[in-house]
Tab-separated table of C-alpha atoms in Angstrom:
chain	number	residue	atom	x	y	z
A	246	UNK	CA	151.823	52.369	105.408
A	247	UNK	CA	148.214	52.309	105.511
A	248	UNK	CA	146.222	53.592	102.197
A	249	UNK	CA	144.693	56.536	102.562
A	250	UNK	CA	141.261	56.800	101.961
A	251	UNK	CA	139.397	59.072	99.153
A	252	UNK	CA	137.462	61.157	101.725
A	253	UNK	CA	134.515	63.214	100.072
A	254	UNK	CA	135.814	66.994	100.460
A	255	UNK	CA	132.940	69.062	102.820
A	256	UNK	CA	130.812	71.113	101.046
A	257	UNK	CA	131.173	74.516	102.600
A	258	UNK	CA	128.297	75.436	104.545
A	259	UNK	CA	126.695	78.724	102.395
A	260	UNK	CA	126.548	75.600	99.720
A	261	UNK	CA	124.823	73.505	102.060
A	262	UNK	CA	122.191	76.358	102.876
A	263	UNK	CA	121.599	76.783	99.160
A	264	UNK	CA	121.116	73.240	98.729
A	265	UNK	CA	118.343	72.924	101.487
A	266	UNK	CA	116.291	76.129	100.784
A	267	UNK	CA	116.325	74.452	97.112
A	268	UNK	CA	115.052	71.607	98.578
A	269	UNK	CA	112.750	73.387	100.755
A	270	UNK	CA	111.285	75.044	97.654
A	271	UNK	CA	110.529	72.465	95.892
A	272	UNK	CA	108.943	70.742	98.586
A	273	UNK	CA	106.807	73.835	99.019
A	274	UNK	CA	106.203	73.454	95.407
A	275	UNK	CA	105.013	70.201	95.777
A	276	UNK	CA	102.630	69.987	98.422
A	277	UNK	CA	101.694	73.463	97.446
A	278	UNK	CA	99.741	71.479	94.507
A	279	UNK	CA	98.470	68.631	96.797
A	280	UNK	CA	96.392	71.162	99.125
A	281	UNK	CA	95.518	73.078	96.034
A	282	UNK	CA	96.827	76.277	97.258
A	283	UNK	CA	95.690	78.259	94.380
A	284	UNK	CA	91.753	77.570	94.780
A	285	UNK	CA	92.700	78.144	99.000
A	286	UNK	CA	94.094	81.476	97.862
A	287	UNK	CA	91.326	82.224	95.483
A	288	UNK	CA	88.994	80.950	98.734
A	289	UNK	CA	90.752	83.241	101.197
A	290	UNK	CA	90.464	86.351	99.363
A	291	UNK	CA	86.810	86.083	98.908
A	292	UNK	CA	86.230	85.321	102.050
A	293	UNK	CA	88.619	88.308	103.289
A	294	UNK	CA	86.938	90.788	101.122
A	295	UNK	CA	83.697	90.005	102.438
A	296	UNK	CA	84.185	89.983	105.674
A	297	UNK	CA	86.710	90.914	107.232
A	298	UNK	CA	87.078	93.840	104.887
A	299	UNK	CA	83.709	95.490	106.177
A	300	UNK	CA	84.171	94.724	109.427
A	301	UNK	CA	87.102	96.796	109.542
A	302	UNK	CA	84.988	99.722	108.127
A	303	UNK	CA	82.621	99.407	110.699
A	304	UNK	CA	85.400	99.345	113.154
A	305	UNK	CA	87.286	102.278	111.902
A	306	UNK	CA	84.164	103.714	111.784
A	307	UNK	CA	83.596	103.856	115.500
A	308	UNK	CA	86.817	104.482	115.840
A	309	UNK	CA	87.541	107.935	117.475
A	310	UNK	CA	89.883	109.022	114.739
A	311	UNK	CA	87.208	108.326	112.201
A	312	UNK	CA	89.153	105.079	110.764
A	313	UNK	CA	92.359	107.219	109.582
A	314	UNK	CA	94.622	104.912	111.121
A	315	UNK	CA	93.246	101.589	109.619
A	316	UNK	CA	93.173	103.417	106.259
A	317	UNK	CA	96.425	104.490	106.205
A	318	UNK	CA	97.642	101.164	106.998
A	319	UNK	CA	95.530	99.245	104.471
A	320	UNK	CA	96.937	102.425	102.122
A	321	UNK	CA	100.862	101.679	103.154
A	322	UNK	CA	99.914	97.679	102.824
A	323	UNK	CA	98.895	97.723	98.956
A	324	UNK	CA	101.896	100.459	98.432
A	325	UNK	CA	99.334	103.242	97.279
A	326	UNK	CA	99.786	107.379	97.305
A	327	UNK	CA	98.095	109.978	95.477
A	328	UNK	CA	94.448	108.808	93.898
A	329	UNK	CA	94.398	105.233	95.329
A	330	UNK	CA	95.572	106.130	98.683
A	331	UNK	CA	92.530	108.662	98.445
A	332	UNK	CA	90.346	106.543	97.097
A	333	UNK	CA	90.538	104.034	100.058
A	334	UNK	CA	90.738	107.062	102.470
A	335	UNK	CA	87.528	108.181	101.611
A	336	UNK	CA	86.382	104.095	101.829
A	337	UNK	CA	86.679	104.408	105.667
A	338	UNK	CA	85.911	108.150	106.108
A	339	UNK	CA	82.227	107.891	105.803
A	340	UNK	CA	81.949	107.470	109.697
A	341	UNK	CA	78.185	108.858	110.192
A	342	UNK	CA	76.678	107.043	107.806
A	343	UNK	CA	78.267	103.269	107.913
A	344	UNK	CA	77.319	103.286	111.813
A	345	UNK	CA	73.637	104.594	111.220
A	346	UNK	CA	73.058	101.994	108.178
A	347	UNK	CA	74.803	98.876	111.003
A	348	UNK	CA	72.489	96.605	112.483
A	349	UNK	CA	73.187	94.141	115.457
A	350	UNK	CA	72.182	91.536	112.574
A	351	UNK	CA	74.690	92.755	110.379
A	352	UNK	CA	77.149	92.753	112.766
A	353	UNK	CA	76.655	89.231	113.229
A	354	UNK	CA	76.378	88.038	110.225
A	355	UNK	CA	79.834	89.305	110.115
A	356	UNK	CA	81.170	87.679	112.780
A	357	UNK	CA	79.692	84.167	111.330
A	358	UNK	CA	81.048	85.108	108.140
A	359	UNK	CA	84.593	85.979	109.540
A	360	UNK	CA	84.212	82.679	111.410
A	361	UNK	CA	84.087	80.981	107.853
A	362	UNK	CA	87.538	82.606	107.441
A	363	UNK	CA	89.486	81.227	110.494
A	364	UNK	CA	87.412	77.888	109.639
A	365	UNK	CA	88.821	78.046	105.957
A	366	UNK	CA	92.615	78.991	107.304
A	367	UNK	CA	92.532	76.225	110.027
A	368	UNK	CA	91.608	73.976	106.966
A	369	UNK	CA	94.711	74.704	104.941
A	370	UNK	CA	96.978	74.158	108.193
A	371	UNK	CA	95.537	70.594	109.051
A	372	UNK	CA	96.328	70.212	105.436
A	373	UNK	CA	99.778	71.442	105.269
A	374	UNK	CA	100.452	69.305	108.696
A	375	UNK	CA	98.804	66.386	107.413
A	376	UNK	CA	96.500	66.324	110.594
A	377	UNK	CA	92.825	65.526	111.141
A	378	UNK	CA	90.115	67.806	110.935
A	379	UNK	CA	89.269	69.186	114.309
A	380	UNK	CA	86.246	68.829	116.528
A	381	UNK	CA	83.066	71.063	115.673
A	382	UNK	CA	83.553	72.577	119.422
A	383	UNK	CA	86.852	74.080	118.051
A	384	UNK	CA	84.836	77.035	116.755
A	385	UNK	CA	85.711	78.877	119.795
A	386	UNK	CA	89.470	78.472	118.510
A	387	UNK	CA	88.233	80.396	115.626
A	388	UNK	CA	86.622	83.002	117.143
A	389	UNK	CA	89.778	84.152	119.495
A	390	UNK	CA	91.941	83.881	116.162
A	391	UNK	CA	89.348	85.962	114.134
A	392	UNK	CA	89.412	88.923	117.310
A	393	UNK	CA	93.099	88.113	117.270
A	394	UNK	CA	93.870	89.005	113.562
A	395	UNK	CA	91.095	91.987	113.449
A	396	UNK	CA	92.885	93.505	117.238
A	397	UNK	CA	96.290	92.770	115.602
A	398	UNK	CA	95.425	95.038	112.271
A	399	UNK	CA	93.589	97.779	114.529
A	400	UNK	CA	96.834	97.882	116.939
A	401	UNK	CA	99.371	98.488	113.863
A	402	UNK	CA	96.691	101.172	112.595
A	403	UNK	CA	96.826	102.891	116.360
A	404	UNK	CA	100.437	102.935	115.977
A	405	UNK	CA	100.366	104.905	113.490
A	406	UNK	CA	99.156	107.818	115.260
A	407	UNK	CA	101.951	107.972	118.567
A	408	UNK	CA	104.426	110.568	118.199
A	409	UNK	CA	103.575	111.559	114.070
A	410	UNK	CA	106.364	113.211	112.837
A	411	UNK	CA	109.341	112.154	114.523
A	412	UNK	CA	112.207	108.940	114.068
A	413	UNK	CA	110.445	107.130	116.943
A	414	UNK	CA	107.418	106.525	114.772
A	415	UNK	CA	108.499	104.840	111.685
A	416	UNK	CA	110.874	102.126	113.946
A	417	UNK	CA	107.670	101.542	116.346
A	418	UNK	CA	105.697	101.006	113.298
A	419	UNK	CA	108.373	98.465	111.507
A	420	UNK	CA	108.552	97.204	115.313
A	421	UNK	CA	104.852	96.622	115.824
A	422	UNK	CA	104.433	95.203	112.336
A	423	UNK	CA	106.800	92.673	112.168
A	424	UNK	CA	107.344	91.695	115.308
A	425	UNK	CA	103.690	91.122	116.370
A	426	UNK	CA	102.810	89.791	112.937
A	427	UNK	CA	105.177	86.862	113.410
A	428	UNK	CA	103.403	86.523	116.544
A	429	UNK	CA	100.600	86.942	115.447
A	430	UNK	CA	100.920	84.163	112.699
A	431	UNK	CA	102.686	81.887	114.804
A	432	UNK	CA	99.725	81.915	117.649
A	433	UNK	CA	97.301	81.432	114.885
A	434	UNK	CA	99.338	78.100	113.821
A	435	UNK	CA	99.297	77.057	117.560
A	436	UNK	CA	95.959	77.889	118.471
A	437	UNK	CA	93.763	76.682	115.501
A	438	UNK	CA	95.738	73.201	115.113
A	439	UNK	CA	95.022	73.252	118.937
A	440	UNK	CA	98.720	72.546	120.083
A	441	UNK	CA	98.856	69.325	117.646
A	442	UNK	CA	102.517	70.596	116.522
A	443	UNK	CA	105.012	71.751	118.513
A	444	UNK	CA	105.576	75.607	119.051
A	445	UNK	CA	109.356	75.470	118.330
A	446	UNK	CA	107.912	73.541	114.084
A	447	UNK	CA	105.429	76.469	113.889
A	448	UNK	CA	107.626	79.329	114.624
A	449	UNK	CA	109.763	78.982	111.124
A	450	UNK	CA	106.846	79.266	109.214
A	451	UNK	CA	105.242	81.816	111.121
A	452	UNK	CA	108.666	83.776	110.246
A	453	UNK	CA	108.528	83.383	106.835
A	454	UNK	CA	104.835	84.562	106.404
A	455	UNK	CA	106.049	87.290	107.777
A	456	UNK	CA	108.705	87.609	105.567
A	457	UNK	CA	106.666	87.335	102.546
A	458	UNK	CA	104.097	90.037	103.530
A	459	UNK	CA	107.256	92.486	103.329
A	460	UNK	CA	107.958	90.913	100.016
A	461	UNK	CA	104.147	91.526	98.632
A	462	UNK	CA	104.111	95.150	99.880
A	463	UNK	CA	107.242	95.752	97.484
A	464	UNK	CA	105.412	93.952	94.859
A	465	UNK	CA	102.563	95.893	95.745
A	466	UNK	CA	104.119	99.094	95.804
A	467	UNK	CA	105.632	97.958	92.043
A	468	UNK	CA	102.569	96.464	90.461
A	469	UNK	CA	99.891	96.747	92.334
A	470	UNK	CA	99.898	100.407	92.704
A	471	UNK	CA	100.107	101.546	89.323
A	472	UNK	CA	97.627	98.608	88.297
A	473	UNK	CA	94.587	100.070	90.745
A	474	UNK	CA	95.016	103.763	89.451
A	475	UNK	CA	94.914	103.102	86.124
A	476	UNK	CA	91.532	100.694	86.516
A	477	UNK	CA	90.419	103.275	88.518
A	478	UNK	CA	90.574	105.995	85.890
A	479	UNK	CA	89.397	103.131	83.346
A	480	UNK	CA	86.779	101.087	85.209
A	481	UNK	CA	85.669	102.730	88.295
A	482	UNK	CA	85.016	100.799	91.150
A	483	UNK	CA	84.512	97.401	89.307
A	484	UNK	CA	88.481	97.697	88.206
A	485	UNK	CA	89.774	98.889	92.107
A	486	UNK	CA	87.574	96.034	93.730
A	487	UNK	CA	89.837	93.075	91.057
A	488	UNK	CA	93.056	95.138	91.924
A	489	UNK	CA	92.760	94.398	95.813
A	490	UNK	CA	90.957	90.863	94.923
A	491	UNK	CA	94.089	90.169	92.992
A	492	UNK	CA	96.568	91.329	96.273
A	493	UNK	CA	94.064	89.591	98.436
A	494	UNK	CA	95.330	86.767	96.593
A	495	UNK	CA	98.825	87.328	96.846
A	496	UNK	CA	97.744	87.777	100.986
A	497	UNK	CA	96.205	84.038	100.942
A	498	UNK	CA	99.578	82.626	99.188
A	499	UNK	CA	101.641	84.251	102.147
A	500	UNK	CA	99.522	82.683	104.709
A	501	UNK	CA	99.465	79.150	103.217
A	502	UNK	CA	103.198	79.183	101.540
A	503	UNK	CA	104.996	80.331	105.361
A	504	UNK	CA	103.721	77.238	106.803
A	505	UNK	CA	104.191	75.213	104.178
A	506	UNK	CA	108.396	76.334	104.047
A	507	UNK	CA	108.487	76.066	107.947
A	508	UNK	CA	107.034	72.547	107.701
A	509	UNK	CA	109.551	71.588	104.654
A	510	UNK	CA	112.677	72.691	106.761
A	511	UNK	CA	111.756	70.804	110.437
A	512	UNK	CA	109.888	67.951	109.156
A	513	UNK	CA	111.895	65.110	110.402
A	514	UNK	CA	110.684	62.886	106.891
A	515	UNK	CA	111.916	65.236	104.455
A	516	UNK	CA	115.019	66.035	106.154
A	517	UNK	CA	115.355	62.457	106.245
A	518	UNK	CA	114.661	62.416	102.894
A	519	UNK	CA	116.717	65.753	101.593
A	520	UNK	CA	119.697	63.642	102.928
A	521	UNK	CA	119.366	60.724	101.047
A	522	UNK	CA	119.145	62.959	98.011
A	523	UNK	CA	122.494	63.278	95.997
């Protein structure tokens, strides 16, 4: 008789999938600290706060429903009722006088400004992809993705307003917000690394940014909420504005971190290397 051989038993597969989003993790964890994605997060929520932030107030401002929408979704976003959600109401309700104090120079300043945003987020994907910077004629890349985020925020406002009141709203809402946000994050990916990865590597990370957002606006709704009312009441507007600096944050972590996962679980080196590992 031949001897049998000691086969190694299978590992079943939910331990497999434990073992790789361990790996994928700390992989995250890793490179998370070569691209410095603290100061990038620190970096994106300036950056966000002044600009894109008034931008939308001019936008809700000439908005026909005053800017309700966009404030309610900001308001749902950070997880705030009660005296925060009306502080930020009243942020974007102050329709006659933002458009009579804009300017067709402040307008653009914006828009260069909002620029340096895209620029700043197509940085921390070339980094996460290990790719050369692109071409200074790639600016028009960043110009569709900044209209692209800003229409993208004013659509899941709109939908806000579409049958108020009934079950169809809150599942076109969850509809609209998730679905078009992994879109959303996923087109960014493929437009500002101008096709340089493949669609099918981008899509898992655009997934999981996605899938953090929901996990910040718990957080939000746990910490963040209680955090802004309080400052509020203590420090006026100085304490709100380092309450939403501090979730702008969180916002830059989510954009850089989804990326970074869906790059640890199809790059073909550290799959190759998450095999050799015991």
């Amino acid at each position: 008789m031949m001897p049998q051989r000691n086969e190694r038993p299978r590992q079943p597969r939910v331990a497999d999938g434990a073992r790789n989003l361990r790996h994928a993790a700390l992989e995250v964890w890793r490179h998370g600290r070569d691209i410095e994605l603290l100061q990038r997060s620190f970096a994106f929520a300036a950056l966000f706060f002044v600009t894109l932030v008034p931008l939308l107030i001019v936008i809700a401002a000439a908005l026909p429903a005053g800017g309700a929408g966009i404030a309610e979704w900001i308001t749902t976003a950070l997880g705030l009722d009660g005296r925060g959600g009306e502080a930020v109401r009243g942020l974007f309700a102050s329709r006659g006088q933002v458009l009579s104090t804009t300017t067709a120079f402040g307008l653009a300043a914006l828009a260069v400004f909002g620029i340096s945003l895209m620029s700043a987020v197509q940085s921390g994907y070339e980094r996460i992809w290990r790719l050369e910077r692109g071409p200074w004629h790639s600016v028009w890349r960043q110009t569709l993705a900044l209209a692209a985020l800003v229409g993208y925020i004013v659509l899941a406002a709109w939908i806000g307003s579409p049958w108020r009141g009934t079950p169809l709203q809150p599942a076109l809402g969850i509809t609209v917000d998730s679905v078009g946000g992994i879109l959303l994050f996923w087109g960014l990916q493929r437009l500002l690394l101008a096709g340089r990865v493949p669609g099918r590597r981008l899509f898992p990370g655009a997934v999981a940014t996605m899938a953090a957002l929901v996990g910040l606006r718990v957080f939000s709704r746990l910490v963040f909420a209680p955090l802004l009312v309080s400052n509020a009441v203590s420090y006026g507007t100085v304490g709100t504005v380092l309450v939403v600096q501090s979730w702008l944050v969180g916002v830059g972590y989510t954009v850089y971190a989804g990326p970074l996962l869906g790059r640890a679980l199809t790059d073909d080196e550290w799959l190759a290397d998450r095999d050799r590992r015991p």
